[in-house]
Coordinates of C-alpha atoms in Angstrom, one line a residue:
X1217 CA -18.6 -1.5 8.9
X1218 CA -15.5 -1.1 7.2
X1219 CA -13.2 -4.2 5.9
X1220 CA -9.9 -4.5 4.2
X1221 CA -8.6 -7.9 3.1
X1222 CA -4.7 -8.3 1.2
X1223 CA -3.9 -10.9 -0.8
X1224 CA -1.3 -12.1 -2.9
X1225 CA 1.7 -12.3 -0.3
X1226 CA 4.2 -15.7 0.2
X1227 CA 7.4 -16.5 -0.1
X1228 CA 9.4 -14.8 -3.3
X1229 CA 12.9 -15.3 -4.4
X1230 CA 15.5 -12.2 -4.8
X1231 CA 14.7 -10.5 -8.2
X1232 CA 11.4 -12.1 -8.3
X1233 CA 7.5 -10.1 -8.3
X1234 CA 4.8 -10.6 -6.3
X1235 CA 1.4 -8.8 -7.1
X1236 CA -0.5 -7.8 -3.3
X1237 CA -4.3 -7.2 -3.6
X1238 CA -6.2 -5.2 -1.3
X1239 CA -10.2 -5.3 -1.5
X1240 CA -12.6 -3.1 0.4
X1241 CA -16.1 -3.8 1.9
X1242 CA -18.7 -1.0 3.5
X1243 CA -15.7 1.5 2.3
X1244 CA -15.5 4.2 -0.5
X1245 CA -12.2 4.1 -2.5
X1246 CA -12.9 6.1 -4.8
X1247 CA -13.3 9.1 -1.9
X1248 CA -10.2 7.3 0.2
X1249 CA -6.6 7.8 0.5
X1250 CA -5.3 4.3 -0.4
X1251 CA -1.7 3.3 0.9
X1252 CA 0.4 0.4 1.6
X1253 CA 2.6 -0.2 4.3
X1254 CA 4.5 -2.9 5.7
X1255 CA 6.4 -3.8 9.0
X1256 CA 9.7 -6.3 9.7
X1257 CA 9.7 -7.8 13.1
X1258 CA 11.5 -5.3 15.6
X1259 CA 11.1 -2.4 13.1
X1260 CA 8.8 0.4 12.8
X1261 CA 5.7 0.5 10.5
X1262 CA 7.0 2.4 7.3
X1263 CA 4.6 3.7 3.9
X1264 CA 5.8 2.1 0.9
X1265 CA 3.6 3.3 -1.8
X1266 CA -0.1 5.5 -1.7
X1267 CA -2.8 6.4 -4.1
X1268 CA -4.8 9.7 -3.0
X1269 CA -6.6 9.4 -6.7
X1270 CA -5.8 7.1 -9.8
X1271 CA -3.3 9.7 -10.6
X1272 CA -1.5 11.4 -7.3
X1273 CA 1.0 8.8 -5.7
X1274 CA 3.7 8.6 -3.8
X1275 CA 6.5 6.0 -3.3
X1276 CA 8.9 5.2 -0.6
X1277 CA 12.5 5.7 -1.5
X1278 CA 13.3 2.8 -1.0
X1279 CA 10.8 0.9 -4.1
X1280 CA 10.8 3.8 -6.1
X1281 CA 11.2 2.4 -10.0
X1282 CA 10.8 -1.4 -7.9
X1283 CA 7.2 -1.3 -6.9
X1284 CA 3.6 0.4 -8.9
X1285 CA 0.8 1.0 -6.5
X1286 CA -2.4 1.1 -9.0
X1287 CA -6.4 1.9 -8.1
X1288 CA -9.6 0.0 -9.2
X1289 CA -11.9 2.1 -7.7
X1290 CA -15.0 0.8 -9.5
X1291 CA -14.4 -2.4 -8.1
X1292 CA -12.9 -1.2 -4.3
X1293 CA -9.7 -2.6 -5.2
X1294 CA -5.6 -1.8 -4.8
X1295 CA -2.8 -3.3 -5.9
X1296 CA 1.1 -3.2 -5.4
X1297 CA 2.8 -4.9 -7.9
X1298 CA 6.5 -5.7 -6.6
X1299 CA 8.9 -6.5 -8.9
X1300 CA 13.1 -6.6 -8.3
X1301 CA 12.6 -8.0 -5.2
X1302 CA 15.3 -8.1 -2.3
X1303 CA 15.5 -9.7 0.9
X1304 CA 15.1 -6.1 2.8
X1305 CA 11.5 -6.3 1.4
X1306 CA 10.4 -9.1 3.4
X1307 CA 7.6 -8.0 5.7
X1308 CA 3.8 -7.9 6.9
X1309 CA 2.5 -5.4 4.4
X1310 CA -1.2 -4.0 4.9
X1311 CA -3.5 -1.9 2.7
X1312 CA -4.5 1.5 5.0
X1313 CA -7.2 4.0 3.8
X1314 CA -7.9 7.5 5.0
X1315 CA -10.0 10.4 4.0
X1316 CA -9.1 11.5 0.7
X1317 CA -6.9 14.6 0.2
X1318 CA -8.4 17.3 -1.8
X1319 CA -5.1 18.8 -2.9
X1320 CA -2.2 17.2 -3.6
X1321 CA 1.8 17.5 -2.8
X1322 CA 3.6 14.2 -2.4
X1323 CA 3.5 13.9 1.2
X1324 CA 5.3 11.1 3.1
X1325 CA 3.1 8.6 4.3
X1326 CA 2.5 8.6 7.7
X1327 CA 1.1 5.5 9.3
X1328 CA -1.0 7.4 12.3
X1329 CA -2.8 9.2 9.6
X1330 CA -4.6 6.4 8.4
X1331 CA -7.5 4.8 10.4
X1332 CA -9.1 2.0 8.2
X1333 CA -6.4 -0.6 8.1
X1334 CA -6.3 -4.6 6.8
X1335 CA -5.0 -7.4 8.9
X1336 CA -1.5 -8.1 6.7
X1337 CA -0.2 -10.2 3.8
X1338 CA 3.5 -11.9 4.8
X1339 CA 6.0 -11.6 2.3
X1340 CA 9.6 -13.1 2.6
X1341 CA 12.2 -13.2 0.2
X1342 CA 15.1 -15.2 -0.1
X1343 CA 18.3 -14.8 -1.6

């Protein structure tokens, strides 16, 4: 009943942006902890940015002051807009959603905590 689909991903050069797009289907995300993460080849599945509300996020340290996670909730929609791109970004990222927290303190993202998940958006960049 529930669907995630990303968009947006390809092939970006180093200092480039890219703009990901995650829309929902048969799911709330206005009541949902949205998230991104993304996984390299050989490499364990790591949060990059999430949205428990238009206003509580949290990034990785890694993107922090690179990447903005934003909500469209009246339209089921996230983004993650990626800008200052480097080669160590280059991944299959996917849009994740939970139950939504009712209080918030920054906690890391934690990929077994989600349970709605999309099916990925490759992104490579090149030197």
């Amino acid at each position: 009943q529930v669907q995630l689909v990303e968009s947006g991903g390809g092939s970006g050069q180093a200092g480039g942006s890219l703009r990901l797009s995650c829309v929902g289907s048969g799911y709330t995300y206005r009541r949902a902890y949205m998230a991104w993460f993304r996984q390299a080849p050989g490499k364990e599945r790591e949060g990059v940015a999430g949205a428990n509300d238009p206003r509580n996020v949290v990034y990785a340290d890694a993107v922090t002051g690179r990447f903005t996670i934003s909500r469209d909730d009246a339209n089921n929609a996230l983004s993650l807009d990626m800008n200052s791109l480097e080669p160590e970004d280059s991944a299959m990222y996917y849009c994740a959603a939970r139950p939504q927290l009712p209080t918030w303190q920054g906690e890391r993202l934690g990929a077994s905590d989600f349970n709605c998940w999309g099916q990925g958006t490759q992104v490579t960049v090149s030197a």
